[in-house]
Amino acid sequence: MGVFDEQDPLLESFAVEDVGDMEELLRRHDVGSYVVYRALENVPTPSPYFAPLCISFRDDGGQVQHNIVFISAGTQNGWAPFLGWVSIHPEPWKVSDPASLVQENQLWPSVEDLLGILPELGERVDPLTGQVVRPEEEEEQ
């Protein structure tokens, strides 16, 4: 494992979508609704061992906000035990001790674990269908 590509199993469950389209989609849903996807306008990273994911959501004011998180494919510099983990750190590739990110609540074992601690998020919306994803459907993804 190492450098990400489009067929990477860690990424294949996340659709590639246009940010503007996701904003439009979320405007049709309630406050707190969110989507998780890979932005077509991909955020460049100086490390091939991290891939950006976008979590877009409607905030309390009805505006659409975007958070970029990074999923790790790193097997170097102490990252091997954290393969597939998700970080909210803005530059996780610069962190030499990933365990410190866990202690600082900036690294989670999965996207679902991260989503579970974000109180502003309500219903998850499927970026492909525009429908609300029910909890039993999330487990299958």
PDB file of C-alpha atoms in Angstrom:
ATOM      1  CA  MET A   1       0.000   0.000   0.000  1.00  0.00           C
ATOM      2  CA  GLY A   2       1.159   3.537  -0.417  1.00  0.00           C
ATOM      3  CA  VAL A   3       0.191   6.077  -3.028  1.00  0.00           C
ATOM      4  CA  PHE A   4      -3.526   6.553  -3.703  1.00  0.00           C
ATOM      5  CA  ASP A   5      -5.072   6.033  -7.093  1.00  0.00           C
ATOM      6  CA  GLU A   6      -8.695   6.277  -8.245  1.00  0.00           C
ATOM      7  CA  GLN A   7      -9.341   2.550  -7.729  1.00  0.00           C
ATOM      8  CA  ASP A   8      -7.943   2.438  -4.204  1.00  0.00           C
ATOM      9  CA  PRO A   9     -10.236   0.343  -1.962  1.00  0.00           C
ATOM     10  CA  LEU A  10     -10.019   3.012   0.757  1.00  0.00           C
ATOM     11  CA  LEU A  11     -11.581   5.542  -1.626  1.00  0.00           C
ATOM     12  CA  GLU A  12     -13.935   3.549  -3.825  1.00  0.00           C
ATOM     13  CA  SER A  13     -16.969   4.024  -1.566  1.00  0.00           C
ATOM     14  CA  PHE A  14     -16.733   7.825  -1.854  1.00  0.00           C
ATOM     15  CA  ALA A  15     -18.260   9.371  -4.988  1.00  0.00           C
ATOM     16  CA  VAL A  16     -16.378  12.048  -6.906  1.00  0.00           C
ATOM     17  CA  GLU A  17     -18.663  15.068  -7.104  1.00  0.00           C
ATOM     18  CA  ASP A  18     -18.645  18.756  -7.967  1.00  0.00           C
ATOM     19  CA  VAL A  19     -18.693  20.992  -4.872  1.00  0.00           C
ATOM     20  CA  GLY A  20     -21.279  23.314  -6.444  1.00  0.00           C
ATOM     21  CA  ASP A  21     -23.572  20.371  -7.147  1.00  0.00           C
ATOM     22  CA  MET A  22     -23.268  19.234  -3.527  1.00  0.00           C
ATOM     23  CA  GLU A  23     -24.137  22.735  -2.300  1.00  0.00           C
ATOM     24  CA  GLU A  24     -27.236  22.705  -4.486  1.00  0.00           C
ATOM     25  CA  LEU A  25     -28.179  19.249  -3.212  1.00  0.00           C
ATOM     26  CA  LEU A  26     -27.821  20.268   0.445  1.00  0.00           C
ATOM     27  CA  ARG A  27     -29.961  23.386  -0.031  1.00  0.00           C
ATOM     28  CA  ARG A  28     -32.864  21.016  -0.696  1.00  0.00           C
ATOM     29  CA  HIS A  29     -32.346  19.282   2.669  1.00  0.00           C
ATOM     30  CA  ASP A  30     -32.710  20.263   6.317  1.00  0.00           C
ATOM     31  CA  VAL A  31     -30.152  22.040   8.483  1.00  0.00           C
ATOM     32  CA  GLY A  32     -27.558  19.515   9.640  1.00  0.00           C
ATOM     33  CA  SER A  33     -27.806  17.401   6.491  1.00  0.00           C
ATOM     34  CA  TYR A  34     -24.421  16.429   5.076  1.00  0.00           C
ATOM     35  CA  VAL A  35     -22.626  14.581   2.295  1.00  0.00           C
ATOM     36  CA  VAL A  36     -19.207  12.907   2.258  1.00  0.00           C
ATOM     37  CA  TYR A  37     -17.451  12.741  -1.093  1.00  0.00           C
ATOM     38  CA  ARG A  38     -14.262  13.306  -3.040  1.00  0.00           C
ATOM     39  CA  ALA A  39     -14.396  16.765  -4.554  1.00  0.00           C
ATOM     40  CA  LEU A  40     -13.988  16.976  -8.313  1.00  0.00           C
ATOM     41  CA  GLU A  41     -11.972  20.111  -7.592  1.00  0.00           C
ATOM     42  CA  ASN A  42      -9.585  17.867  -5.625  1.00  0.00           C
ATOM     43  CA  VAL A  43      -7.594  19.552  -2.872  1.00  0.00           C
ATOM     44  CA  PRO A  44      -3.922  19.158  -3.746  1.00  0.00           C
ATOM     45  CA  THR A  45      -1.773  17.522  -1.096  1.00  0.00           C
ATOM     46  CA  PRO A  46       2.020  17.492  -1.142  1.00  0.00           C
ATOM     47  CA  SER A  47       1.934  13.856  -0.041  1.00  0.00           C
ATOM     48  CA  PRO A  48       0.708  10.968  -2.179  1.00  0.00           C
ATOM     49  CA  TYR A  49      -0.022   9.095   1.078  1.00  0.00           C
ATOM     50  CA  PHE A  50      -3.097  11.162   1.969  1.00  0.00           C
ATOM     51  CA  ALA A  51      -6.300  11.686   0.011  1.00  0.00           C
ATOM     52  CA  PRO A  52      -8.725  14.523   0.728  1.00  0.00           C
ATOM     53  CA  LEU A  53     -12.397  13.888   1.428  1.00  0.00           C
ATOM     54  CA  CYS A  54     -14.968  16.656   1.682  1.00  0.00           C
ATOM     55  CA  ILE A  55     -17.698  16.751   4.305  1.00  0.00           C
ATOM     56  CA  SER A  56     -20.223  19.389   3.251  1.00  0.00           C
ATOM     57  CA  PHE A  57     -23.148  20.276   5.513  1.00  0.00           C
ATOM     58  CA  ARG A  58     -25.883  22.853   6.098  1.00  0.00           C
ATOM     59  CA  ASP A  59     -25.125  24.866   9.201  1.00  0.00           C
ATOM     60  CA  ASP A  60     -27.630  26.375  11.656  1.00  0.00           C
ATOM     61  CA  GLY A  61     -27.959  29.442   9.439  1.00  0.00           C
ATOM     62  CA  GLY A  62     -28.798  27.307   6.412  1.00  0.00           C
ATOM     63  CA  GLN A  63     -25.463  28.002   4.718  1.00  0.00           C
ATOM     64  CA  VAL A  64     -23.450  25.158   3.212  1.00  0.00           C
ATOM     65  CA  GLN A  65     -20.054  24.672   4.844  1.00  0.00           C
ATOM     66  CA  HIS A  66     -17.188  22.443   3.724  1.00  0.00           C
ATOM     67  CA  ASN A  67     -14.618  20.589   5.800  1.00  0.00           C
ATOM     68  CA  ILE A  68     -11.668  18.792   4.250  1.00  0.00           C
ATOM     69  CA  VAL A  69     -10.397  15.685   6.029  1.00  0.00           C
ATOM     70  CA  PHE A  70      -7.625  13.349   4.946  1.00  0.00           C
ATOM     71  CA  ILE A  71      -7.610   9.572   4.727  1.00  0.00           C
ATOM     72  CA  SER A  72      -4.229   7.913   5.194  1.00  0.00           C
ATOM     73  CA  ALA A  73      -2.573   5.424   2.867  1.00  0.00           C
ATOM     74  CA  GLY A  74       0.719   6.062   4.569  1.00  0.00           C
ATOM     75  CA  THR A  75       2.944   3.216   5.579  1.00  0.00           C
ATOM     76  CA  GLN A  76       6.004   5.342   6.271  1.00  0.00           C
ATOM     77  CA  ASN A  77       7.074   7.490   9.234  1.00  0.00           C
ATOM     78  CA  GLY A  78       5.010   5.599  11.798  1.00  0.00           C
ATOM     79  CA  TRP A  79       1.739   5.720   9.818  1.00  0.00           C
ATOM     80  CA  ALA A  80       1.503   1.963   9.037  1.00  0.00           C
ATOM     81  CA  PRO A  81      -0.787   1.189  12.032  1.00  0.00           C
ATOM     82  CA  PHE A  82      -3.074   4.026  10.905  1.00  0.00           C
ATOM     83  CA  LEU A  83      -3.729   2.885   7.340  1.00  0.00           C
ATOM     84  CA  GLY A  84      -7.203   4.073   6.321  1.00  0.00           C
ATOM     85  CA  TRP A  85      -7.606   6.351   9.349  1.00  0.00           C
ATOM     86  CA  VAL A  86      -9.103   9.822   8.873  1.00  0.00           C
ATOM     87  CA  SER A  87      -7.569  13.057  10.133  1.00  0.00           C
ATOM     88  CA  ILE A  88      -8.925  16.572  10.548  1.00  0.00           C
ATOM     89  CA  HIS A  89      -5.380  17.925  10.902  1.00  0.00           C
ATOM     90  CA  PRO A  90      -4.773  20.405   8.046  1.00  0.00           C
ATOM     91  CA  GLU A  91      -1.403  18.804   7.163  1.00  0.00           C
ATOM     92  CA  PRO A  92      -1.207  15.292   8.619  1.00  0.00           C
ATOM     93  CA  TRP A  93       1.680  14.388   6.306  1.00  0.00           C
ATOM     94  CA  LYS A  94       3.861  16.724   8.399  1.00  0.00           C
ATOM     95  CA  VAL A  95       3.109  14.838  11.636  1.00  0.00           C
ATOM     96  CA  SER A  96       5.862  12.405  12.589  1.00  0.00           C
ATOM     97  CA  ASP A  97       3.917  10.781  15.442  1.00  0.00           C
ATOM     98  CA  PRO A  98       0.370   9.943  14.309  1.00  0.00           C
ATOM     99  CA  ALA A  99      -0.489   8.615  17.777  1.00  0.00           C
ATOM    100  CA  SER A 100      -0.291  12.216  18.983  1.00  0.00           C
ATOM    101  CA  LEU A 101      -3.167  13.073  16.630  1.00  0.00           C
ATOM    102  CA  VAL A 102      -5.282  10.375  18.275  1.00  0.00           C
ATOM    103  CA  GLN A 103      -4.567  11.911  21.688  1.00  0.00           C
ATOM    104  CA  GLU A 104      -5.466  15.361  20.324  1.00  0.00           C
ATOM    105  CA  ASN A 105      -8.761  14.096  18.821  1.00  0.00           C
ATOM    106  CA  GLN A 106      -7.565  14.786  15.290  1.00  0.00           C
ATOM    107  CA  LEU A 107      -7.390  11.191  13.995  1.00  0.00           C
ATOM    108  CA  TRP A 108     -10.136   8.521  13.866  1.00  0.00           C
ATOM    109  CA  PRO A 109     -10.223   4.898  12.661  1.00  0.00           C
ATOM    110  CA  SER A 110     -12.892   5.627  10.035  1.00  0.00           C
ATOM    111  CA  VAL A 111     -15.041   8.334   8.496  1.00  0.00           C
ATOM    112  CA  GLU A 112     -18.030   6.942  10.419  1.00  0.00           C
ATOM    113  CA  ASP A 113     -16.159   7.308  13.736  1.00  0.00           C
ATOM    114  CA  LEU A 114     -15.359  10.926  12.903  1.00  0.00           C
ATOM    115  CA  LEU A 115     -18.932  11.670  11.809  1.00  0.00           C
ATOM    116  CA  GLY A 116     -20.242  10.197  15.054  1.00  0.00           C
ATOM    117  CA  ILE A 117     -18.621  12.905  17.161  1.00  0.00           C
ATOM    118  CA  LEU A 118     -19.698  15.925  15.100  1.00  0.00           C
ATOM    119  CA  PRO A 119     -22.829  17.333  16.790  1.00  0.00           C
ATOM    120  CA  GLU A 120     -23.686  19.715  13.933  1.00  0.00           C
ATOM    121  CA  LEU A 121     -24.336  16.816  11.565  1.00  0.00           C
ATOM    122  CA  GLY A 122     -27.805  15.384  11.201  1.00  0.00           C
ATOM    123  CA  GLU A 123     -28.961  13.231   8.303  1.00  0.00           C
ATOM    124  CA  ARG A 124     -26.464  11.869   5.803  1.00  0.00           C
ATOM    125  CA  VAL A 125     -27.424  12.405   2.158  1.00  0.00           C
ATOM    126  CA  ASP A 126     -26.253  10.091  -0.611  1.00  0.00           C
ATOM    127  CA  PRO A 127     -24.379  12.313  -3.099  1.00  0.00           C
ATOM    128  CA  LEU A 128     -25.459  10.138  -6.042  1.00  0.00           C
ATOM    129  CA  THR A 129     -29.193   9.817  -5.358  1.00  0.00           C
ATOM    130  CA  GLY A 130     -29.866  12.889  -3.204  1.00  0.00           C
ATOM    131  CA  GLN A 131     -31.797  10.690  -0.784  1.00  0.00           C
ATOM    132  CA  VAL A 132     -31.285  10.536   2.977  1.00  0.00           C
ATOM    133  CA  VAL A 133     -29.201   7.505   3.942  1.00  0.00           C
ATOM    134  CA  ARG A 134     -30.821   5.468   6.710  1.00  0.00           C
ATOM    135  CA  PRO A 135     -28.519   4.110   9.455  1.00  0.00           C
ATOM    136  CA  GLU A 136     -28.826   0.509   8.211  1.00  0.00           C
ATOM    137  CA  GLU A 137     -27.737   1.707   4.733  1.00  0.00           C
ATOM    138  CA  GLU A 138     -24.697   3.509   6.194  1.00  0.00           C
ATOM    139  CA  GLU A 139     -23.469   0.227   7.693  1.00  0.00           C
ATOM    140  CA  GLU A 140     -23.545  -1.357   4.225  1.00  0.00           C
ATOM    141  CA  GLN A 141     -21.431   1.427   2.617  1.00  0.00           C
TER     142      GLN A 141
END
